[in-house]
């Protein structure tokens, strides 16, 4: 007999496609200081299992489809970026003062994040909605993330709503986000939290003569 043609397949072990509540946008650098194309969006696996991101896509705000064989472990983050070479130079070059950690780069999105805020939408491979929320540059949203050197970080990743539309409403609320204390943000790793290193503890506004 004759051998059939070789066939190649990729099998996932212990991983599944994401459901609503499994993924969250955890950091947005929509108006970076110093380089407009240094934008990035960080996506975090907040589920308890490995997630297959093949075909998952950002379809509103920016456009990006995760390539085949993309698996995100529990608690792990990945970033989609505006310009990969700019991102690598700022965050991955050991000589850069802003390098730290080893953020996993999923790829480069098309379009750009609106400096005034817009809707971000994340769909699963079949087109089902995983996330749809709007960030903003005003109101209760962190002002330092609007071109002043910080990114917008989701403040608490431990008590997120696990269902929709509650998760979308949570992400759309500016009070849930904080400005990164790290200059240019902290892609691919947890931020240090509120910057409380400088405190005004005394003020003399009208000194008496002498």
mmCIF file with all atom_site columns, C-alpha atoms in Angstrom:
data_model
loop_
_atom_site.group_PDB
_atom_site.id
_atom_site.type_symbol
_atom_site.label_atom_id
_atom_site.label_alt_id
_atom_site.label_comp_id
_atom_site.label_asym_id
_atom_site.label_entity_id
_atom_site.label_seq_id
_atom_site.pdbx_PDB_ins_code
_atom_site.Cartn_x
_atom_site.Cartn_y
_atom_site.Cartn_z
_atom_site.occupancy
_atom_site.B_iso_or_equiv
_atom_site.pdbx_formal_charge
_atom_site.auth_seq_id
_atom_site.auth_comp_id
_atom_site.auth_asym_id
_atom_site.auth_atom_id
_atom_site.pdbx_PDB_model_num
ATOM 1   C CA . UNK A 1 1   ? 0.000   0.000  0.000  1.00 0.00 ? 1   UNK A CA 1
ATOM 2   C CA . UNK A 1 2   ? 0.898   3.661  -0.075 1.00 0.00 ? 2   UNK A CA 1
ATOM 3   C CA . UNK A 1 3   ? 1.587   5.954  2.880  1.00 0.00 ? 3   UNK A CA 1
ATOM 4   C CA . UNK A 1 4   ? -0.826  8.850  3.153  1.00 0.00 ? 4   UNK A CA 1
ATOM 5   C CA . UNK A 1 5   ? 0.486   12.390 3.129  1.00 0.00 ? 5   UNK A CA 1
ATOM 6   C CA . UNK A 1 6   ? 1.886   13.668 6.403  1.00 0.00 ? 6   UNK A CA 1
ATOM 7   C CA . UNK A 1 7   ? -0.524  15.733 8.460  1.00 0.00 ? 7   UNK A CA 1
ATOM 8   C CA . UNK A 1 8   ? 0.324   18.062 11.315 1.00 0.00 ? 8   UNK A CA 1
ATOM 9   C CA . UNK A 1 9   ? -2.010  18.899 14.191 1.00 0.00 ? 9   UNK A CA 1
ATOM 10  C CA . UNK A 1 10  ? -1.714  20.892 17.402 1.00 0.00 ? 10  UNK A CA 1
ATOM 11  C CA . UNK A 1 11  ? -3.371  19.547 20.537 1.00 0.00 ? 11  UNK A CA 1
ATOM 12  C CA . UNK A 1 12  ? -4.024  21.543 23.711 1.00 0.00 ? 12  UNK A CA 1
ATOM 13  C CA . UNK A 1 13  ? -3.823  19.713 27.031 1.00 0.00 ? 13  UNK A CA 1
ATOM 14  C CA . UNK A 1 14  ? -5.568  21.205 30.045 1.00 0.00 ? 14  UNK A CA 1
ATOM 15  C CA . UNK A 1 15  ? -6.636  24.391 28.244 1.00 0.00 ? 15  UNK A CA 1
ATOM 16  C CA . UNK A 1 16  ? -9.952  25.789 27.081 1.00 0.00 ? 16  UNK A CA 1
ATOM 17  C CA . UNK A 1 17  ? -11.376 28.704 25.138 1.00 0.00 ? 17  UNK A CA 1
ATOM 18  C CA . UNK A 1 18  ? -12.207 31.771 27.255 1.00 0.00 ? 18  UNK A CA 1
ATOM 19  C CA . UNK A 1 19  ? -15.699 32.463 28.538 1.00 0.00 ? 19  UNK A CA 1
ATOM 20  C CA . UNK A 1 20  ? -17.031 35.858 29.668 1.00 0.00 ? 20  UNK A CA 1
ATOM 21  C CA . UNK A 1 21  ? -15.340 36.656 32.981 1.00 0.00 ? 21  UNK A CA 1
ATOM 22  C CA . UNK A 1 22  ? -12.129 34.709 32.190 1.00 0.00 ? 22  UNK A CA 1
ATOM 23  C CA . UNK A 1 23  ? -10.222 37.641 30.669 1.00 0.00 ? 23  UNK A CA 1
ATOM 24  C CA . UNK A 1 24  ? -9.914  41.266 31.669 1.00 0.00 ? 24  UNK A CA 1
ATOM 25  C CA . UNK A 1 25  ? -8.151  44.324 30.285 1.00 0.00 ? 25  UNK A CA 1
ATOM 26  C CA . UNK A 1 26  ? -5.885  45.188 33.202 1.00 0.00 ? 26  UNK A CA 1
ATOM 27  C CA . UNK A 1 27  ? -3.851  48.138 31.883 1.00 0.00 ? 27  UNK A CA 1
ATOM 28  C CA . UNK A 1 28  ? -4.283  50.721 29.123 1.00 0.00 ? 28  UNK A CA 1
ATOM 29  C CA . UNK A 1 29  ? -1.572  53.087 27.914 1.00 0.00 ? 29  UNK A CA 1
ATOM 30  C CA . UNK A 1 30  ? -3.728  55.153 25.575 1.00 0.00 ? 30  UNK A CA 1
ATOM 31  C CA . UNK A 1 31  ? -1.842  58.476 25.604 1.00 0.00 ? 31  UNK A CA 1
ATOM 32  C CA . UNK A 1 32  ? 1.814   57.661 26.329 1.00 0.00 ? 32  UNK A CA 1
ATOM 33  C CA . UNK A 1 33  ? 4.214   60.470 27.021 1.00 0.00 ? 33  UNK A CA 1
ATOM 34  C CA . UNK A 1 34  ? 7.038   60.989 24.564 1.00 0.00 ? 34  UNK A CA 1
ATOM 35  C CA . UNK A 1 35  ? 5.995   58.536 21.841 1.00 0.00 ? 35  UNK A CA 1
ATOM 36  C CA . UNK A 1 36  ? 2.484   58.269 20.462 1.00 0.00 ? 36  UNK A CA 1
ATOM 37  C CA . UNK A 1 37  ? 3.072   54.754 19.127 1.00 0.00 ? 37  UNK A CA 1
ATOM 38  C CA . UNK A 1 38  ? 4.164   53.413 22.545 1.00 0.00 ? 38  UNK A CA 1
ATOM 39  C CA . UNK A 1 39  ? 0.509   52.560 23.239 1.00 0.00 ? 39  UNK A CA 1
ATOM 40  C CA . UNK A 1 40  ? -0.384  49.168 24.642 1.00 0.00 ? 40  UNK A CA 1
ATOM 41  C CA . UNK A 1 41  ? -3.296  47.206 26.073 1.00 0.00 ? 41  UNK A CA 1
ATOM 42  C CA . UNK A 1 42  ? -2.612  44.536 28.674 1.00 0.00 ? 42  UNK A CA 1
ATOM 43  C CA . UNK A 1 43  ? -4.881  41.468 28.869 1.00 0.00 ? 43  UNK A CA 1
ATOM 44  C CA . UNK A 1 44  ? -4.920  39.272 31.999 1.00 0.00 ? 44  UNK A CA 1
ATOM 45  C CA . UNK A 1 45  ? -6.165  35.707 32.527 1.00 0.00 ? 45  UNK A CA 1
ATOM 46  C CA . UNK A 1 46  ? -8.190  35.940 35.750 1.00 0.00 ? 46  UNK A CA 1
ATOM 47  C CA . UNK A 1 47  ? -9.555  32.386 35.498 1.00 0.00 ? 47  UNK A CA 1
ATOM 48  C CA . UNK A 1 48  ? -8.191  29.283 37.211 1.00 0.00 ? 48  UNK A CA 1
ATOM 49  C CA . UNK A 1 49  ? -7.232  27.486 33.988 1.00 0.00 ? 49  UNK A CA 1
ATOM 50  C CA . UNK A 1 50  ? -5.115  27.855 30.874 1.00 0.00 ? 50  UNK A CA 1
ATOM 51  C CA . UNK A 1 51  ? -6.905  29.799 28.154 1.00 0.00 ? 51  UNK A CA 1
ATOM 52  C CA . UNK A 1 52  ? -6.593  29.291 24.395 1.00 0.00 ? 52  UNK A CA 1
ATOM 53  C CA . UNK A 1 53  ? -6.609  32.705 22.733 1.00 0.00 ? 53  UNK A CA 1
ATOM 54  C CA . UNK A 1 54  ? -6.483  31.482 19.118 1.00 0.00 ? 54  UNK A CA 1
ATOM 55  C CA . UNK A 1 55  ? -8.820  33.710 17.122 1.00 0.00 ? 55  UNK A CA 1
ATOM 56  C CA . UNK A 1 56  ? -9.768  35.931 20.061 1.00 0.00 ? 56  UNK A CA 1
ATOM 57  C CA . UNK A 1 57  ? -9.774  39.489 18.761 1.00 0.00 ? 57  UNK A CA 1
ATOM 58  C CA . UNK A 1 58  ? -10.060 43.159 19.619 1.00 0.00 ? 58  UNK A CA 1
ATOM 59  C CA . UNK A 1 59  ? -12.636 44.454 17.185 1.00 0.00 ? 59  UNK A CA 1
ATOM 60  C CA . UNK A 1 60  ? -13.456 47.943 18.419 1.00 0.00 ? 60  UNK A CA 1
ATOM 61  C CA . UNK A 1 61  ? -11.087 50.715 19.462 1.00 0.00 ? 61  UNK A CA 1
ATOM 62  C CA . UNK A 1 62  ? -8.150  48.853 17.897 1.00 0.00 ? 62  UNK A CA 1
ATOM 63  C CA . UNK A 1 63  ? -8.048  45.742 15.721 1.00 0.00 ? 63  UNK A CA 1
ATOM 64  C CA . UNK A 1 64  ? -5.998  42.662 16.563 1.00 0.00 ? 64  UNK A CA 1
ATOM 65  C CA . UNK A 1 65  ? -6.508  38.886 16.300 1.00 0.00 ? 65  UNK A CA 1
ATOM 66  C CA . UNK A 1 66  ? -4.478  36.600 18.554 1.00 0.00 ? 66  UNK A CA 1
ATOM 67  C CA . UNK A 1 67  ? -2.462  34.120 16.489 1.00 0.00 ? 67  UNK A CA 1
ATOM 68  C CA . UNK A 1 68  ? -2.780  30.336 16.667 1.00 0.00 ? 68  UNK A CA 1
ATOM 69  C CA . UNK A 1 69  ? -1.132  28.466 19.535 1.00 0.00 ? 69  UNK A CA 1
ATOM 70  C CA . UNK A 1 70  ? -1.515  31.357 21.998 1.00 0.00 ? 70  UNK A CA 1
ATOM 71  C CA . UNK A 1 71  ? -2.115  30.016 25.511 1.00 0.00 ? 71  UNK A CA 1
ATOM 72  C CA . UNK A 1 72  ? -2.337  32.219 28.595 1.00 0.00 ? 72  UNK A CA 1
ATOM 73  C CA . UNK A 1 73  ? -1.797  30.634 32.012 1.00 0.00 ? 73  UNK A CA 1
ATOM 74  C CA . UNK A 1 74  ? -3.797  31.630 35.113 1.00 0.00 ? 74  UNK A CA 1
ATOM 75  C CA . UNK A 1 75  ? -2.675  35.049 36.347 1.00 0.00 ? 75  UNK A CA 1
ATOM 76  C CA . UNK A 1 76  ? -0.547  35.617 33.260 1.00 0.00 ? 76  UNK A CA 1
ATOM 77  C CA . UNK A 1 77  ? -0.713  38.745 31.111 1.00 0.00 ? 77  UNK A CA 1
ATOM 78  C CA . UNK A 1 78  ? -0.030  39.513 27.477 1.00 0.00 ? 78  UNK A CA 1
ATOM 79  C CA . UNK A 1 79  ? 0.109   42.847 25.691 1.00 0.00 ? 79  UNK A CA 1
ATOM 80  C CA . UNK A 1 80  ? -0.905  44.060 22.259 1.00 0.00 ? 80  UNK A CA 1
ATOM 81  C CA . UNK A 1 81  ? 1.079   47.104 21.237 1.00 0.00 ? 81  UNK A CA 1
ATOM 82  C CA . UNK A 1 82  ? 1.035   50.022 18.837 1.00 0.00 ? 82  UNK A CA 1
ATOM 83  C CA . UNK A 1 83  ? 4.636   49.600 17.671 1.00 0.00 ? 83  UNK A CA 1
ATOM 84  C CA . UNK A 1 84  ? 6.625   46.534 18.694 1.00 0.00 ? 84  UNK A CA 1
ATOM 85  C CA . UNK A 1 85  ? 10.087  48.006 18.164 1.00 0.00 ? 85  UNK A CA 1
ATOM 86  C CA . UNK A 1 86  ? 9.213   51.100 20.214 1.00 0.00 ? 86  UNK A CA 1
ATOM 87  C CA . UNK A 1 87  ? 7.715   48.912 22.935 1.00 0.00 ? 87  UNK A CA 1
ATOM 88  C CA . UNK A 1 88  ? 10.786  46.654 23.051 1.00 0.00 ? 88  UNK A CA 1
ATOM 89  C CA . UNK A 1 89  ? 13.125  49.620 23.225 1.00 0.00 ? 89  UNK A CA 1
ATOM 90  C CA . UNK A 1 90  ? 11.221  51.174 26.111 1.00 0.00 ? 90  UNK A CA 1
ATOM 91  C CA . UNK A 1 91  ? 10.298  48.101 28.192 1.00 0.00 ? 91  UNK A CA 1
ATOM 92  C CA . UNK A 1 92  ? 12.622  45.235 27.185 1.00 0.00 ? 92  UNK A CA 1
ATOM 93  C CA . UNK A 1 93  ? 15.982  46.879 26.505 1.00 0.00 ? 93  UNK A CA 1
ATOM 94  C CA . UNK A 1 94  ? 18.109  46.382 29.682 1.00 0.00 ? 94  UNK A CA 1
ATOM 95  C CA . UNK A 1 95  ? 19.645  49.825 29.161 1.00 0.00 ? 95  UNK A CA 1
ATOM 96  C CA . UNK A 1 96  ? 16.246  51.519 29.315 1.00 0.00 ? 96  UNK A CA 1
ATOM 97  C CA . UNK A 1 97  ? 15.370  53.010 32.728 1.00 0.00 ? 97  UNK A CA 1
ATOM 98  C CA . UNK A 1 98  ? 11.787  51.766 32.217 1.00 0.00 ? 98  UNK A CA 1
ATOM 99  C CA . UNK A 1 99  ? 12.551  48.115 31.524 1.00 0.00 ? 99  UNK A CA 1
ATOM 100 C CA . UNK A 1 100 ? 11.232  45.616 34.048 1.00 0.00 ? 100 UNK A CA 1
ATOM 101 C CA . UNK A 1 101 ? 9.945   42.100 33.827 1.00 0.00 ? 101 UNK A CA 1
ATOM 102 C CA . UNK A 1 102 ? 9.491   40.325 30.534 1.00 0.00 ? 102 UNK A CA 1
ATOM 103 C CA . UNK A 1 103 ? 6.093   41.279 29.128 1.00 0.00 ? 103 UNK A CA 1
ATOM 104 C CA . UNK A 1 104 ? 4.728   38.785 26.629 1.00 0.00 ? 104 UNK A CA 1
ATOM 105 C CA . UNK A 1 105 ? 3.961   40.588 23.363 1.00 0.00 ? 105 UNK A CA 1
ATOM 106 C CA . UNK A 1 106 ? 1.071   39.038 21.454 1.00 0.00 ? 106 UNK A CA 1
ATOM 107 C CA . UNK A 1 107 ? 1.531   41.335 18.465 1.00 0.00 ? 107 UNK A CA 1
ATOM 108 C CA . UNK A 1 108 ? 0.834   44.762 16.998 1.00 0.00 ? 108 UNK A CA 1
ATOM 109 C CA . UNK A 1 109 ? -2.673  46.157 16.685 1.00 0.00 ? 109 UNK A CA 1
ATOM 110 C CA . UNK A 1 110 ? -3.921  48.247 13.797 1.00 0.00 ? 110 UNK A CA 1
ATOM 111 C CA . UNK A 1 111 ? -5.447  51.649 14.454 1.00 0.00 ? 111 UNK A CA 1
ATOM 112 C CA . UNK A 1 112 ? -4.693  53.688 17.540 1.00 0.00 ? 112 UNK A CA 1
ATOM 113 C CA . UNK A 1 113 ? -6.139  54.194 21.002 1.00 0.00 ? 113 UNK A CA 1
ATOM 114 C CA . UNK A 1 114 ? -8.147  57.409 21.148 1.00 0.00 ? 114 UNK A CA 1
ATOM 115 C CA . UNK A 1 115 ? -6.588  59.943 23.528 1.00 0.00 ? 115 UNK A CA 1
ATOM 116 C CA . UNK A 1 116 ? -10.065 61.137 24.483 1.00 0.00 ? 116 UNK A CA 1
ATOM 117 C CA . UNK A 1 117 ? -11.395 57.683 25.327 1.00 0.00 ? 117 UNK A CA 1
ATOM 118 C CA . UNK A 1 118 ? -13.371 55.118 23.355 1.00 0.00 ? 118 UNK A CA 1
ATOM 119 C CA . UNK A 1 119 ? -14.954 51.653 23.494 1.00 0.00 ? 119 UNK A CA 1
ATOM 120 C CA . UNK A 1 120 ? -12.740 48.559 23.611 1.00 0.00 ? 120 UNK A CA 1
ATOM 121 C CA . UNK A 1 121 ? -14.355 45.308 22.520 1.00 0.00 ? 121 UNK A CA 1
ATOM 122 C CA . UNK A 1 122 ? -12.910 41.803 22.835 1.00 0.00 ? 122 UNK A CA 1
ATOM 123 C CA . UNK A 1 123 ? -14.596 38.907 21.018 1.00 0.00 ? 123 UNK A CA 1
ATOM 124 C CA . UNK A 1 124 ? -14.021 35.168 21.198 1.00 0.00 ? 124 UNK A CA 1
ATOM 125 C CA . UNK A 1 125 ? -13.076 33.125 18.126 1.00 0.00 ? 125 UNK A CA 1
ATOM 126 C CA . UNK A 1 126 ? -16.756 32.590 17.260 1.00 0.00 ? 126 UNK A CA 1
ATOM 127 C CA . UNK A 1 127 ? -17.584 36.301 17.526 1.00 0.00 ? 127 UNK A CA 1
ATOM 128 C CA . UNK A 1 128 ? -19.162 36.179 20.976 1.00 0.00 ? 128 UNK A CA 1
ATOM 129 C CA . UNK A 1 129 ? -18.605 39.142 23.278 1.00 0.00 ? 129 UNK A CA 1
ATOM 130 C CA . UNK A 1 130 ? -16.028 38.697 26.044 1.00 0.00 ? 130 UNK A CA 1
ATOM 131 C CA . UNK A 1 131 ? -15.542 42.374 26.971 1.00 0.00 ? 131 UNK A CA 1
ATOM 132 C CA . UNK A 1 132 ? -17.039 45.658 25.846 1.00 0.00 ? 132 UNK A CA 1
ATOM 133 C CA . UNK A 1 133 ? -16.418 48.809 27.857 1.00 0.00 ? 133 UNK A CA 1
ATOM 134 C CA . UNK A 1 134 ? -15.382 52.435 27.429 1.00 0.00 ? 134 UNK A CA 1
ATOM 135 C CA . UNK A 1 135 ? -12.331 54.094 28.979 1.00 0.00 ? 135 UNK A CA 1
ATOM 136 C CA . UNK A 1 136 ? -12.165 57.869 29.285 1.00 0.00 ? 136 UNK A CA 1
ATOM 137 C CA . UNK A 1 137 ? -9.743  60.731 29.900 1.00 0.00 ? 137 UNK A CA 1
ATOM 138 C CA . UNK A 1 138 ? -12.017 62.787 32.150 1.00 0.00 ? 138 UNK A CA 1
ATOM 139 C CA . UNK A 1 139 ? -14.373 62.513 35.080 1.00 0.00 ? 139 UNK A CA 1
ATOM 140 C CA . UNK A 1 140 ? -13.261 59.904 37.606 1.00 0.00 ? 140 UNK A CA 1
ATOM 141 C CA . UNK A 1 141 ? -10.672 58.368 35.283 1.00 0.00 ? 141 UNK A CA 1
ATOM 142 C CA . UNK A 1 142 ? -7.019  58.896 36.359 1.00 0.00 ? 142 UNK A CA 1
ATOM 143 C CA . UNK A 1 143 ? -5.766  62.189 34.939 1.00 0.00 ? 143 UNK A CA 1
ATOM 144 C CA . UNK A 1 144 ? -2.085  61.196 35.001 1.00 0.00 ? 144 UNK A CA 1
ATOM 145 C CA . UNK A 1 145 ? -2.819  58.507 32.408 1.00 0.00 ? 145 UNK A CA 1
ATOM 146 C CA . UNK A 1 146 ? -3.760  61.210 29.906 1.00 0.00 ? 146 UNK A CA 1
ATOM 147 C CA . UNK A 1 147 ? -0.328  62.101 28.511 1.00 0.00 ? 147 UNK A CA 1
ATOM 148 C CA . UNK A 1 148 ? 1.319   62.745 31.888 1.00 0.00 ? 148 UNK A CA 1
ATOM 149 C CA . UNK A 1 149 ? 3.554   59.691 32.113 1.00 0.00 ? 149 UNK A CA 1
ATOM 150 C CA . UNK A 1 150 ? 1.273   57.075 33.700 1.00 0.00 ? 150 UNK A CA 1
ATOM 151 C CA . UNK A 1 151 ? -0.862  54.318 32.277 1.00 0.00 ? 151 UNK A CA 1
ATOM 152 C CA . UNK A 1 152 ? -4.326  53.454 33.581 1.00 0.00 ? 152 UNK A CA 1
ATOM 153 C CA . UNK A 1 153 ? -4.183  50.306 35.727 1.00 0.00 ? 153 UNK A CA 1
ATOM 154 C CA . UNK A 1 154 ? -7.109  48.284 37.008 1.00 0.00 ? 154 UNK A CA 1
ATOM 155 C CA . UNK A 1 155 ? -6.890  48.829 40.753 1.00 0.00 ? 155 UNK A CA 1
ATOM 156 C CA . UNK A 1 156 ? -8.169  45.491 42.097 1.00 0.00 ? 156 UNK A CA 1
ATOM 157 C CA . UNK A 1 157 ? -7.876  42.167 40.251 1.00 0.00 ? 157 UNK A CA 1
ATOM 158 C CA . UNK A 1 158 ? -8.966  40.030 43.183 1.00 0.00 ? 158 UNK A CA 1
ATOM 159 C CA . UNK A 1 159 ? -12.690 40.760 43.363 1.00 0.00 ? 159 UNK A CA 1
ATOM 160 C CA . UNK A 1 160 ? -13.865 41.144 39.767 1.00 0.00 ? 160 UNK A CA 1
ATOM 161 C CA . UNK A 1 161 ? -17.412 40.336 38.674 1.00 0.00 ? 161 UNK A CA 1
ATOM 162 C CA . UNK A 1 162 ? -17.422 36.918 37.032 1.00 0.00 ? 162 UNK A CA 1
ATOM 163 C CA . UNK A 1 163 ? -20.357 37.488 34.690 1.00 0.00 ? 163 UNK A CA 1
ATOM 164 C CA . UNK A 1 164 ? -21.642 39.947 32.117 1.00 0.00 ? 164 UNK A CA 1
ATOM 165 C CA . UNK A 1 165 ? -22.819 42.686 31.958 1.00 0.00 ? 165 UNK A CA 1
ATOM 166 C CA . UNK A 1 166 ? -21.502 43.259 35.472 1.00 0.00 ? 166 UNK A CA 1
ATOM 167 C CA . UNK A 1 167 ? -17.860 42.973 34.367 1.00 0.00 ? 167 UNK A CA 1
ATOM 168 C CA . UNK A 1 168 ? -18.332 45.491 31.557 1.00 0.00 ? 168 UNK A CA 1
ATOM 169 C CA . UNK A 1 169 ? -19.945 47.922 33.988 1.00 0.00 ? 169 UNK A CA 1
ATOM 170 C CA . UNK A 1 170 ? -17.083 47.418 36.441 1.00 0.00 ? 170 UNK A CA 1
ATOM 171 C CA . UNK A 1 171 ? -14.446 48.162 33.780 1.00 0.00 ? 171 UNK A CA 1
ATOM 172 C CA . UNK A 1 172 ? -16.351 51.232 32.578 1.00 0.00 ? 172 UNK A CA 1
ATOM 173 C CA . UNK A 1 173 ? -16.166 52.842 36.028 1.00 0.00 ? 173 UNK A CA 1
ATOM 174 C CA . UNK A 1 174 ? -13.261 55.276 36.363 1.00 0.00 ? 174 UNK A CA 1
ATOM 175 C CA . UNK A 1 175 ? -12.967 54.763 40.124 1.00 0.00 ? 175 UNK A CA 1
ATOM 176 C CA . UNK A 1 176 ? -11.856 51.180 39.434 1.00 0.00 ? 176 UNK A CA 1
ATOM 177 C CA . UNK A 1 177 ? -8.709  52.444 37.697 1.00 0.00 ? 177 UNK A CA 1
ATOM 178 C CA . UNK A 1 178 ? -5.608  54.202 39.048 1.00 0.00 ? 178 UNK A CA 1
ATOM 179 C CA . UNK A 1 179 ? -2.606  55.935 37.468 1.00 0.00 ? 179 UNK A CA 1
ATOM 180 C CA . UNK A 1 180 ? 0.473   53.731 37.441 1.00 0.00 ? 180 UNK A CA 1
ATOM 181 C CA . UNK A 1 181 ? 3.156   54.791 39.877 1.00 0.00 ? 181 UNK A CA 1
ATOM 182 C CA . UNK A 1 182 ? 5.719   53.430 37.386 1.00 0.00 ? 182 UNK A CA 1
ATOM 183 C CA . UNK A 1 183 ? 6.654   55.961 34.701 1.00 0.00 ? 183 UNK A CA 1
ATOM 184 C CA . UNK A 1 184 ? 5.256   54.694 31.370 1.00 0.00 ? 184 UNK A CA 1
ATOM 185 C CA . UNK A 1 185 ? 3.301   51.945 33.152 1.00 0.00 ? 185 UNK A CA 1
ATOM 186 C CA . UNK A 1 186 ? 4.066   48.350 34.098 1.00 0.00 ? 186 UNK A CA 1
ATOM 187 C CA . UNK A 1 187 ? 3.163   46.126 31.123 1.00 0.00 ? 187 UNK A CA 1
ATOM 188 C CA . UNK A 1 188 ? 3.204   42.388 31.782 1.00 0.00 ? 188 UNK A CA 1
ATOM 189 C CA . UNK A 1 189 ? 3.598   42.691 35.556 1.00 0.00 ? 189 UNK A CA 1
ATOM 190 C CA . UNK A 1 190 ? 1.713   43.932 38.600 1.00 0.00 ? 190 UNK A CA 1
ATOM 191 C CA . UNK A 1 191 ? 2.034   47.637 39.250 1.00 0.00 ? 191 UNK A CA 1
ATOM 192 C CA . UNK A 1 192 ? 3.434   48.860 42.540 1.00 0.00 ? 192 UNK A CA 1
ATOM 193 C CA . UNK A 1 193 ? 0.167   50.563 43.421 1.00 0.00 ? 193 UNK A CA 1
ATOM 194 C CA . UNK A 1 194 ? -0.490  54.094 44.642 1.00 0.00 ? 194 UNK A CA 1
ATOM 195 C CA . UNK A 1 195 ? 2.558   56.329 44.786 1.00 0.00 ? 195 UNK A CA 1
ATOM 196 C CA . UNK A 1 196 ? 2.653   57.515 48.392 1.00 0.00 ? 196 UNK A CA 1
ATOM 197 C CA . UNK A 1 197 ? 6.347   58.257 48.668 1.00 0.00 ? 197 UNK A CA 1
ATOM 198 C CA . UNK A 1 198 ? 5.886   62.044 48.813 1.00 0.00 ? 198 UNK A CA 1
ATOM 199 C CA . UNK A 1 199 ? 3.557   63.438 51.472 1.00 0.00 ? 199 UNK A CA 1
ATOM 200 C CA . UNK A 1 200 ? 2.935   67.067 52.471 1.00 0.00 ? 200 UNK A CA 1
ATOM 201 C CA . UNK A 1 201 ? 2.725   66.867 56.256 1.00 0.00 ? 201 UNK A CA 1
ATOM 202 C CA . UNK A 1 202 ? 3.001   70.559 57.200 1.00 0.00 ? 202 UNK A CA 1
ATOM 203 C CA . UNK A 1 203 ? 2.023   73.842 55.608 1.00 0.00 ? 203 UNK A CA 1
ATOM 204 C CA . UNK A 1 204 ? 2.673   77.355 56.900 1.00 0.00 ? 204 UNK A CA 1
ATOM 205 C CA . UNK A 1 205 ? 0.559   79.628 54.760 1.00 0.00 ? 205 UNK A CA 1
ATOM 206 C CA . UNK A 1 206 ? 0.674   82.951 56.707 1.00 0.00 ? 206 UNK A CA 1
ATOM 207 C CA . UNK A 1 207 ? 3.816   83.284 58.792 1.00 0.00 ? 207 UNK A CA 1
ATOM 208 C CA . UNK A 1 208 ? 3.791   86.025 61.413 1.00 0.00 ? 208 UNK A CA 1
ATOM 209 C CA . UNK A 1 209 ? 6.304   88.869 60.975 1.00 0.00 ? 209 UNK A CA 1
ATOM 210 C CA . UNK A 1 210 ? 9.806   87.757 61.924 1.00 0.00 ? 210 UNK A CA 1
#
